[in-house]
Steps between C-alpha positions, in 0.01 A plus 500: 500500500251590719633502890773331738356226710716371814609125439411402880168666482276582189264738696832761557549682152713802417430713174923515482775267528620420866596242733324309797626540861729125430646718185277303210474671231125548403371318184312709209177407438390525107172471334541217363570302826151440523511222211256392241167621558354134478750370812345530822642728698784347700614273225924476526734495242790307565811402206597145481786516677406669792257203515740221529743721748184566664368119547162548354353167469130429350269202508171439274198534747303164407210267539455216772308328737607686850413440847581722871689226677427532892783360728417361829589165751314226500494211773410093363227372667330168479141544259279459815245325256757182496559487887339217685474471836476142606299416812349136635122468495483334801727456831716220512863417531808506250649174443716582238621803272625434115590852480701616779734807434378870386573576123443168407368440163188303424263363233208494477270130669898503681428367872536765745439319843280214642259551792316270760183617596229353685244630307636398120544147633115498600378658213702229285316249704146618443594521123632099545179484669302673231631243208403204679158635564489566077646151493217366671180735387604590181283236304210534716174486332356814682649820300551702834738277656702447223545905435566559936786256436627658241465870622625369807840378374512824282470762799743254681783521191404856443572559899903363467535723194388783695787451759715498250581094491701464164309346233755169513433439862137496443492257190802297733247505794213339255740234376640391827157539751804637748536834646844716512626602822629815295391684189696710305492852361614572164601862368257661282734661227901529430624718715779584766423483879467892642500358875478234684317443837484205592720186626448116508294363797348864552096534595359696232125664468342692218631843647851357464676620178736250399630586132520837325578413103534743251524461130753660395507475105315831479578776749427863551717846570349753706605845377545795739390799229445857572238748520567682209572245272226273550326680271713354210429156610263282338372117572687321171796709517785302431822514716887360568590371823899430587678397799832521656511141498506462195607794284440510117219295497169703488176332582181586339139605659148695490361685760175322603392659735492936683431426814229757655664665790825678573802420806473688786853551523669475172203717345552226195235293314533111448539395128464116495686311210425150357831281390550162395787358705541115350836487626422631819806744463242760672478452890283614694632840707731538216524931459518608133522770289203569277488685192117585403424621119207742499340664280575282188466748205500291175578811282649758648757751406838520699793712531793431746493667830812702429350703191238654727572875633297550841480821573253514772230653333475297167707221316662516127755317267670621247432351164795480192320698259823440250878512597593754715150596565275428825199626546376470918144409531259461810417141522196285782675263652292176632662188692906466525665112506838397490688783307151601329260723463179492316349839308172568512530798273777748311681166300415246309648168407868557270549853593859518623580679839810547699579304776853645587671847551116631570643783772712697211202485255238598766713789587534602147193430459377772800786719358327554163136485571588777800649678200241444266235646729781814549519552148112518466441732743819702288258514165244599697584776755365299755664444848610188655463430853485930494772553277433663196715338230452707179912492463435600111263819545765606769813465305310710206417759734826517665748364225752734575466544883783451774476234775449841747241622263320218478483411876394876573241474199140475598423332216672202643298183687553483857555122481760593262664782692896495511537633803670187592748487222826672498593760211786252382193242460579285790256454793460640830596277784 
């Protein structure tokens, strides 16, 4: 045996049995505490059944794919590259609307409203006009008048297309030799009507926006992400999107697009998110909660959370070197997700840590490697923290000495001086 260390404090020693200030009895400290001189120092021995009373619990670190996950709310919006906002190309006056209430779906070539203007009922005349004069000059023998004719009655079809005459009212207009009071509009894809701004009978001019439609089958979510974890995020990244509408059911998308600037207020940068939404079950406005995966690691090494021990300055495990034996070791920690962390460095795949009962084992663990460094500094005559600890050379020198002799001996370390024990071994208050 080589000293008494205090059990509440490793760094308080005593050369003789005595008790703390609670009454606990010091512990001796032997040479062979130190344990095999291949274990690290700090390795703890514990018997079996200590470790079941105990609840030590152990898990395999292992090899996986692993990604950060990055938790934020998202808002649906309409993809603003399948909005269409419908507006006459010339003025004229509504006679009638085929699509009258907001939300309404539509198909695509669907009728949206029918317009009388001035202007497409002269332009349908000069085409009438245009086909007679082909009629009449198109087998002319001089070349020039036959092509004038023709170009004429091209420009004059080409003219209704431009104002957006459907292509059935113009092939009508050529079978009948008739102009329409009205010509129709027809939508130009399946969507749903945004808004609606317009009524029957109502004078209408190219400024005036009559339909909004938005196609809907595809939609994005704007994500409100923070400074500091932007970083993380990467265009291609894939992410989970749920609502409170409909819980359980997860929806699946990829960040598209970082956009380039930061919110004044919210000190957040938008993430935007590409879904497919065939059953429209995503509405525009619609707040969600989005779950971003990072950082996709195909092959990385992970441990749970719970078998790390922070300490402030630097992060370890402790590692089943066989049973009953564990064996703490600094580990570099990278990204953390869902109950995991990943090791850079200190384990490797199938080493088994503990993931349970960690606070008894690190303070065992302290215990012993305090006393290892103790019992060092004992072989060597050196002093610790500027206490001399050579507890052997001074029980040879002194092997017979009282307590009183001892504490009046020069000989005797002042770190070690028992000036603040009592003669029956107890210690001064």
């Amino acid at each position: 045996m080589l000293f008494w260390r205090n059990p509440m404090n490793p760094a308080i020693t005593s050369p003789v049995f005595t008790k703390d200030e609670m009454g606990m009895d010091y512990l001796p400290v032997y040479a062979d505490d130190g344990g095999a001189a291949d274990e690290p120092t700090g390795t703890v021995k514990i018997d079996p059944v200590t470790v079941q009373n105990i609840g030590v619990r152990t898990v395999k670190a292992k090899r996986q794919a692993f990604s950060r996950s990055v938790r934020a709310l998202g808002r649906v919006i309409a993809d603003e590259t399948r909005i269409t906002r419908l507006h006459p190309k010339t003025e004229g006056w509504i006679e009638k609307l085929f699509i009258n209430k907001t939300g309404e779906p539509v198909k695509k070539d669907d009728i949206l409203f029918s317009i009388y203007s001035p202007k497409l009922v002269s332009s349908q005349h000069e085409y009438l006009l245009a086909l007679r004069n082909l009629k009449a000059l198109g087998e002319s023998e001089y070349p020039d008048i036959r092509e004038g004719a023709r170009q004429m009655a091209e420009i004059s079809r080409e003219r209704l297309q431009l104002l957006d005459v459907p292509e059935h009212q113009i092939r009508e207009l050529e079978q009948s030799g008739k102009p329409f009071k009205a010509l129709h509009v027809h939508s130009p894809f399946d969507g749903i009507v945004m808004k609606l701004n317009v009524s029957e009978g109502e004078y209408v001019t190219p400024r005036s926006e009559l339909y909004r439609l938005a196609d809907l089958s595809k939609v994005w979510v704007q994500v409100d992400v923070y400074e500091y974890e932007l970083s993380r995020v990467r265009v291609g990244d894939k992410a989970q999107i749920t609502l409170k509408s409909m819980p359980g059911r997860i929806f699946e998308g990829t960040v598209s697009y970082i956009y380039p600037y930061a919110e004044a207020r919210t000190r957040t940068i938008k993430v935007r998110l590409e879904l497919d939404n065939p059953e429209l079950a995503l509405k525009p406005d619609m707040f969600a909660d989005v779950t971003l995966n990072t950082g996709l690691q195909k092959d990385a090494v992970v441990v749970p959370d719970a078998a790390i021990v922070r300490s402030g300055e630097r992060d370890q495990v402790f590692i089943v070197r066989e049973p009953g034996k564990f064996e703490p070791r600094e580990v570099t920690l990278g990204q953390s997700s869902e109950g995991w962390v990943q090791v850079l460095d200190g384990v490797k795949a199938g080493e088994e840590v503990v993931a349970s009962a960690l606070f008894l084992i690190d303070s065992e663990s302290k215990l012993r490697e305090a006393t290892a460094k103790m019992m060092e500094a004992a072989k060597g005559g050196q002093s610790v923290g500027g206490a001399d600890m050579d507890m052997q050379g001074m029980a040879m020198d002194a092997p017979d000495m009282s307590m009183d002799e001892m504490r009046l001996d020069s000989s005797v370390p002042d770190a070690m001086d028992m000036s603040g024990f009592t003669l029956d071994g107890g210690r001064k208050p």
